[in-house]
Amino acid sequence: MIKPFYLRNPKASMRGKIAIGVMIFIIGIAMPFMLFIGIIYCIYLYFDFKKLKSEFGILKESAIKEFNNKNFKLCLECSRKGLELNNKDLVFEVLEALSLFNLKNYKDFIEIIERLNKNNKVRTDIDIQLKLGESYEILKEDLKAKETYKYLQGIFPKSIYLKEKIELLSK
């Protein structure tokens, strides 16, 4: 099963990048130009590895781990610390929002997701959008909930669940 972008382990991503680097060097044996690309790629990996081992990378790994363990308060704390270091990090913003949702702070969840909905990764994530619709319903914003479910129905036209939600909100 493919994990959503905000739950992918940064260390697993690094393993894949290292494997790509090894392949570039193997190809470089036959094509010397690829050795040059391999050197540039190694420099990129060095800085990426430094970022992974930095406070920022450790916080991101901790936030993902705490979210997976359903420790939403700790995830929220890690996410907010990470956002202090880089306030434009999408993973931390999404984890902050989802932690707020799971802690039943729907108003703040909606505020964050409405801002993040400009990003295609967030806009097309069904789990986030369903939670947005659910939050609107809980806060009695039925028109916005219906709008969110209609958007999702455009992506998943055969969904009986979405059809029922829209019909229920139309009454």
PDB file of C-alpha atoms in Angstrom:
ATOM      1  CA  MET A   1       0.000   0.000   0.000  1.00  0.00           C
ATOM      2  CA  ILE A   2       1.341   3.417  -0.935  1.00  0.00           C
ATOM      3  CA  LYS A   3       1.536   5.834   1.962  1.00  0.00           C
ATOM      4  CA  PRO A   4       0.390   9.433   1.539  1.00  0.00           C
ATOM      5  CA  PHE A   5       3.164  11.967   0.939  1.00  0.00           C
ATOM      6  CA  TYR A   6       3.020  13.271   4.503  1.00  0.00           C
ATOM      7  CA  LEU A   7       3.612   9.824   6.075  1.00  0.00           C
ATOM      8  CA  ARG A   8       6.575   8.672   3.990  1.00  0.00           C
ATOM      9  CA  ASN A   9       9.659   7.897   6.032  1.00  0.00           C
ATOM     10  CA  PRO A  10      12.500  10.260   5.037  1.00  0.00           C
ATOM     11  CA  LYS A  11      15.062   7.491   5.722  1.00  0.00           C
ATOM     12  CA  ALA A  12      13.373   5.132   3.256  1.00  0.00           C
ATOM     13  CA  SER A  13      13.495   7.885   0.655  1.00  0.00           C
ATOM     14  CA  MET A  14      17.231   8.278   1.296  1.00  0.00           C
ATOM     15  CA  ARG A  15      17.810   4.550   0.672  1.00  0.00           C
ATOM     16  CA  GLY A  16      16.185   4.883  -2.739  1.00  0.00           C
ATOM     17  CA  LYS A  17      18.324   7.910  -3.567  1.00  0.00           C
ATOM     18  CA  ILE A  18      21.494   6.018  -2.616  1.00  0.00           C
ATOM     19  CA  ALA A  19      20.454   3.115  -4.864  1.00  0.00           C
ATOM     20  CA  ILE A  20      20.013   5.567  -7.750  1.00  0.00           C
ATOM     21  CA  GLY A  21      23.504   6.951  -7.056  1.00  0.00           C
ATOM     22  CA  VAL A  22      25.009   3.460  -7.201  1.00  0.00           C
ATOM     23  CA  MET A  23      23.274   2.835 -10.550  1.00  0.00           C
ATOM     24  CA  ILE A  24      24.618   6.118 -11.938  1.00  0.00           C
ATOM     25  CA  PHE A  25      28.164   5.085 -11.005  1.00  0.00           C
ATOM     26  CA  ILE A  26      27.728   1.615 -12.528  1.00  0.00           C
ATOM     27  CA  ILE A  27      26.518   3.208 -15.767  1.00  0.00           C
ATOM     28  CA  GLY A  28      29.436   5.641 -15.439  1.00  0.00           C
ATOM     29  CA  ILE A  29      31.872   2.773 -15.945  1.00  0.00           C
ATOM     30  CA  ALA A  30      30.595   2.404 -19.505  1.00  0.00           C
ATOM     31  CA  MET A  31      29.839   6.090 -20.089  1.00  0.00           C
ATOM     32  CA  PRO A  32      32.389   8.446 -18.478  1.00  0.00           C
ATOM     33  CA  PHE A  33      29.973  11.407 -18.706  1.00  0.00           C
ATOM     34  CA  MET A  34      27.747   9.639 -16.198  1.00  0.00           C
ATOM     35  CA  LEU A  35      30.609   9.699 -13.677  1.00  0.00           C
ATOM     36  CA  PHE A  36      30.410  13.501 -13.738  1.00  0.00           C
ATOM     37  CA  ILE A  37      26.654  13.315 -13.123  1.00  0.00           C
ATOM     38  CA  GLY A  38      27.339  10.798 -10.351  1.00  0.00           C
ATOM     39  CA  ILE A  39      29.689  13.216  -8.602  1.00  0.00           C
ATOM     40  CA  ILE A  40      27.089  15.987  -8.764  1.00  0.00           C
ATOM     41  CA  TYR A  41      24.474  13.555  -7.471  1.00  0.00           C
ATOM     42  CA  CYS A  42      26.765  12.595  -4.551  1.00  0.00           C
ATOM     43  CA  ILE A  43      27.042  16.270  -3.589  1.00  0.00           C
ATOM     44  CA  TYR A  44      23.248  16.496  -3.664  1.00  0.00           C
ATOM     45  CA  LEU A  45      23.004  13.349  -1.494  1.00  0.00           C
ATOM     46  CA  TYR A  46      25.484  14.793   0.993  1.00  0.00           C
ATOM     47  CA  PHE A  47      23.342  17.889   1.557  1.00  0.00           C
ATOM     48  CA  ASP A  48      20.157  15.821   1.625  1.00  0.00           C
ATOM     49  CA  PHE A  49      21.722  13.510   4.230  1.00  0.00           C
ATOM     50  CA  LYS A  50      22.813  16.516   6.302  1.00  0.00           C
ATOM     51  CA  LYS A  51      19.238  17.807   6.212  1.00  0.00           C
ATOM     52  CA  LEU A  52      17.933  14.380   7.289  1.00  0.00           C
ATOM     53  CA  LYS A  53      20.290  14.341  10.288  1.00  0.00           C
ATOM     54  CA  SER A  54      19.564  17.963  11.236  1.00  0.00           C
ATOM     55  CA  GLU A  55      17.083  19.002  13.924  1.00  0.00           C
ATOM     56  CA  PHE A  56      14.568  19.622  11.125  1.00  0.00           C
ATOM     57  CA  GLY A  57      14.926  16.073   9.766  1.00  0.00           C
ATOM     58  CA  ILE A  58      14.770  14.503  13.211  1.00  0.00           C
ATOM     59  CA  LEU A  59      11.608  16.482  14.034  1.00  0.00           C
ATOM     60  CA  LYS A  60       9.997  15.383  10.773  1.00  0.00           C
ATOM     61  CA  GLU A  61      10.799  11.739  11.433  1.00  0.00           C
ATOM     62  CA  SER A  62       9.465  12.074  14.999  1.00  0.00           C
ATOM     63  CA  ALA A  63       6.263  13.800  13.860  1.00  0.00           C
ATOM     64  CA  ILE A  64       5.554  11.030  11.330  1.00  0.00           C
ATOM     65  CA  LYS A  65       6.323   8.327  13.914  1.00  0.00           C
ATOM     66  CA  GLU A  66       4.066   9.930  16.537  1.00  0.00           C
ATOM     67  CA  PHE A  67       1.240  10.358  14.020  1.00  0.00           C
ATOM     68  CA  ASN A  68       1.487   6.683  13.020  1.00  0.00           C
ATOM     69  CA  ASN A  69       1.445   5.740  16.727  1.00  0.00           C
ATOM     70  CA  LYS A  70      -1.657   7.918  17.212  1.00  0.00           C
ATOM     71  CA  ASN A  71       0.170  10.215  19.654  1.00  0.00           C
ATOM     72  CA  PHE A  72      -1.446  13.292  18.148  1.00  0.00           C
ATOM     73  CA  LYS A  73      -0.405  15.732  20.894  1.00  0.00           C
ATOM     74  CA  LEU A  74       3.266  14.798  20.444  1.00  0.00           C
ATOM     75  CA  CYS A  75       2.886  14.914  16.663  1.00  0.00           C
ATOM     76  CA  LEU A  76       1.378  18.392  16.953  1.00  0.00           C
ATOM     77  CA  GLU A  77       4.264  19.501  19.170  1.00  0.00           C
ATOM     78  CA  CYS A  78       6.902  18.140  16.732  1.00  0.00           C
ATOM     79  CA  SER A  79       5.081  19.674  13.762  1.00  0.00           C
ATOM     80  CA  ARG A  80       4.926  23.103  15.366  1.00  0.00           C
ATOM     81  CA  LYS A  81       8.627  22.964  16.283  1.00  0.00           C
ATOM     82  CA  GLY A  82       9.404  21.970  12.690  1.00  0.00           C
ATOM     83  CA  LEU A  83       7.298  24.845  11.372  1.00  0.00           C
ATOM     84  CA  GLU A  84       9.320  27.223  13.566  1.00  0.00           C
ATOM     85  CA  LEU A  85      12.405  26.068  11.638  1.00  0.00           C
ATOM     86  CA  ASN A  86      10.688  26.161   8.218  1.00  0.00           C
ATOM     87  CA  ASN A  87       7.184  27.608   8.146  1.00  0.00           C
ATOM     88  CA  LYS A  88       6.601  26.512   4.539  1.00  0.00           C
ATOM     89  CA  ASP A  89       7.114  22.766   5.008  1.00  0.00           C
ATOM     90  CA  LEU A  90       4.044  21.015   3.607  1.00  0.00           C
ATOM     91  CA  VAL A  91       4.530  17.780   5.562  1.00  0.00           C
ATOM     92  CA  PHE A  92       4.654  19.584   8.911  1.00  0.00           C
ATOM     93  CA  GLU A  93       1.629  21.706   7.981  1.00  0.00           C
ATOM     94  CA  VAL A  94      -0.438  18.670   6.984  1.00  0.00           C
ATOM     95  CA  LEU A  95       0.600  16.706  10.083  1.00  0.00           C
ATOM     96  CA  GLU A  96      -0.289  19.705  12.245  1.00  0.00           C
ATOM     97  CA  ALA A  97      -3.720  19.922  10.614  1.00  0.00           C
ATOM     98  CA  LEU A  98      -4.418  16.183  10.860  1.00  0.00           C
ATOM     99  CA  SER A  99      -3.324  16.141  14.499  1.00  0.00           C
ATOM    100  CA  LEU A 100      -5.727  19.002  15.203  1.00  0.00           C
ATOM    101  CA  PHE A 101      -8.502  17.053  13.469  1.00  0.00           C
ATOM    102  CA  ASN A 102      -7.802  13.958  15.567  1.00  0.00           C
ATOM    103  CA  LEU A 103      -7.752  16.125  18.697  1.00  0.00           C
ATOM    104  CA  LYS A 104     -11.195  17.407  17.631  1.00  0.00           C
ATOM    105  CA  ASN A 105     -10.008  20.967  16.970  1.00  0.00           C
ATOM    106  CA  TYR A 106     -11.987  21.191  13.727  1.00  0.00           C
ATOM    107  CA  LYS A 107     -11.934  24.970  13.341  1.00  0.00           C
ATOM    108  CA  ASP A 108      -8.119  25.176  13.267  1.00  0.00           C
ATOM    109  CA  PHE A 109      -7.970  22.079  11.035  1.00  0.00           C
ATOM    110  CA  ILE A 110     -10.269  23.785   8.502  1.00  0.00           C
ATOM    111  CA  GLU A 111      -8.260  27.004   8.631  1.00  0.00           C
ATOM    112  CA  ILE A 112      -5.000  25.206   7.818  1.00  0.00           C
ATOM    113  CA  ILE A 113      -6.447  22.947   5.103  1.00  0.00           C
ATOM    114  CA  GLU A 114      -8.267  25.820   3.380  1.00  0.00           C
ATOM    115  CA  ARG A 115      -4.904  27.590   3.139  1.00  0.00           C
ATOM    116  CA  LEU A 116      -3.135  24.418   1.947  1.00  0.00           C
ATOM    117  CA  ASN A 117      -5.817  23.525  -0.630  1.00  0.00           C
ATOM    118  CA  LYS A 118      -3.919  25.674  -3.140  1.00  0.00           C
ATOM    119  CA  ASN A 119      -1.382  22.836  -3.217  1.00  0.00           C
ATOM    120  CA  ASN A 120      -2.334  20.032  -5.605  1.00  0.00           C
ATOM    121  CA  LYS A 121      -0.971  17.309  -3.283  1.00  0.00           C
ATOM    122  CA  VAL A 122      -3.382  18.418  -0.564  1.00  0.00           C
ATOM    123  CA  ARG A 123      -6.280  19.166  -2.912  1.00  0.00           C
ATOM    124  CA  THR A 124      -6.176  15.657  -4.398  1.00  0.00           C
ATOM    125  CA  ASP A 125      -5.657  13.739  -1.137  1.00  0.00           C
ATOM    126  CA  ILE A 126      -8.990  12.019  -0.517  1.00  0.00           C
ATOM    127  CA  ASP A 127      -8.370  11.433   3.193  1.00  0.00           C
ATOM    128  CA  ILE A 128      -7.663  15.102   3.874  1.00  0.00           C
ATOM    129  CA  GLN A 129     -10.630  16.251   1.786  1.00  0.00           C
ATOM    130  CA  LEU A 130     -13.017  13.781   3.474  1.00  0.00           C
ATOM    131  CA  LYS A 131     -11.850  15.035   6.861  1.00  0.00           C
ATOM    132  CA  LEU A 132     -12.434  18.597   5.642  1.00  0.00           C
ATOM    133  CA  GLY A 133     -16.007  17.734   4.667  1.00  0.00           C
ATOM    134  CA  GLU A 134     -16.557  15.965   7.978  1.00  0.00           C
ATOM    135  CA  SER A 135     -15.211  18.985   9.878  1.00  0.00           C
ATOM    136  CA  TYR A 136     -17.578  21.296   8.025  1.00  0.00           C
ATOM    137  CA  GLU A 137     -20.462  18.979   8.941  1.00  0.00           C
ATOM    138  CA  ILE A 138     -19.487  18.900  12.620  1.00  0.00           C
ATOM    139  CA  LEU A 139     -19.322  22.711  12.686  1.00  0.00           C
ATOM    140  CA  LYS A 140     -22.726  22.867  10.907  1.00  0.00           C
ATOM    141  CA  GLU A 141     -21.288  24.454   7.758  1.00  0.00           C
ATOM    142  CA  ASP A 142     -23.386  22.210   5.530  1.00  0.00           C
ATOM    143  CA  LEU A 143     -22.981  24.275   2.364  1.00  0.00           C
ATOM    144  CA  LYS A 144     -19.179  24.038   2.506  1.00  0.00           C
ATOM    145  CA  ALA A 145     -19.378  20.336   3.387  1.00  0.00           C
ATOM    146  CA  LYS A 146     -21.625  19.707   0.389  1.00  0.00           C
ATOM    147  CA  GLU A 147     -19.240  21.688  -1.844  1.00  0.00           C
ATOM    148  CA  THR A 148     -16.295  19.579  -0.628  1.00  0.00           C
ATOM    149  CA  TYR A 149     -18.170  16.316  -1.206  1.00  0.00           C
ATOM    150  CA  LYS A 150     -19.230  17.460  -4.698  1.00  0.00           C
ATOM    151  CA  TYR A 151     -15.591  18.195  -5.522  1.00  0.00           C
ATOM    152  CA  LEU A 152     -14.670  14.675  -4.385  1.00  0.00           C
ATOM    153  CA  GLN A 153     -17.578  13.200  -6.333  1.00  0.00           C
ATOM    154  CA  GLY A 154     -16.085  14.794  -9.445  1.00  0.00           C
ATOM    155  CA  ILE A 155     -12.952  12.736  -8.808  1.00  0.00           C
ATOM    156  CA  PHE A 156     -14.803   9.598  -7.663  1.00  0.00           C
ATOM    157  CA  PRO A 157     -18.135   9.683  -9.543  1.00  0.00           C
ATOM    158  CA  LYS A 158     -19.116   6.110  -8.596  1.00  0.00           C
ATOM    159  CA  SER A 159     -18.773   6.662  -4.842  1.00  0.00           C
ATOM    160  CA  ILE A 160     -22.008   5.726  -3.100  1.00  0.00           C
ATOM    161  CA  TYR A 161     -20.738   7.238   0.158  1.00  0.00           C
ATOM    162  CA  LEU A 162     -20.238  10.666  -1.434  1.00  0.00           C
ATOM    163  CA  LYS A 163     -23.592  10.480  -3.199  1.00  0.00           C
ATOM    164  CA  GLU A 164     -25.342   9.707   0.102  1.00  0.00           C
ATOM    165  CA  LYS A 165     -23.497  12.537   1.875  1.00  0.00           C
ATOM    166  CA  ILE A 166     -24.527  15.055  -0.791  1.00  0.00           C
ATOM    167  CA  GLU A 167     -28.153  13.877  -0.698  1.00  0.00           C
ATOM    168  CA  LEU A 168     -28.208  14.070   3.098  1.00  0.00           C
ATOM    169  CA  LEU A 169     -26.819  17.622   3.058  1.00  0.00           C
ATOM    170  CA  SER A 170     -29.302  18.675   0.354  1.00  0.00           C
ATOM    171  CA  LYS A 171     -32.271  18.058   2.657  1.00  0.00           C
TER     172      LYS A 171
END
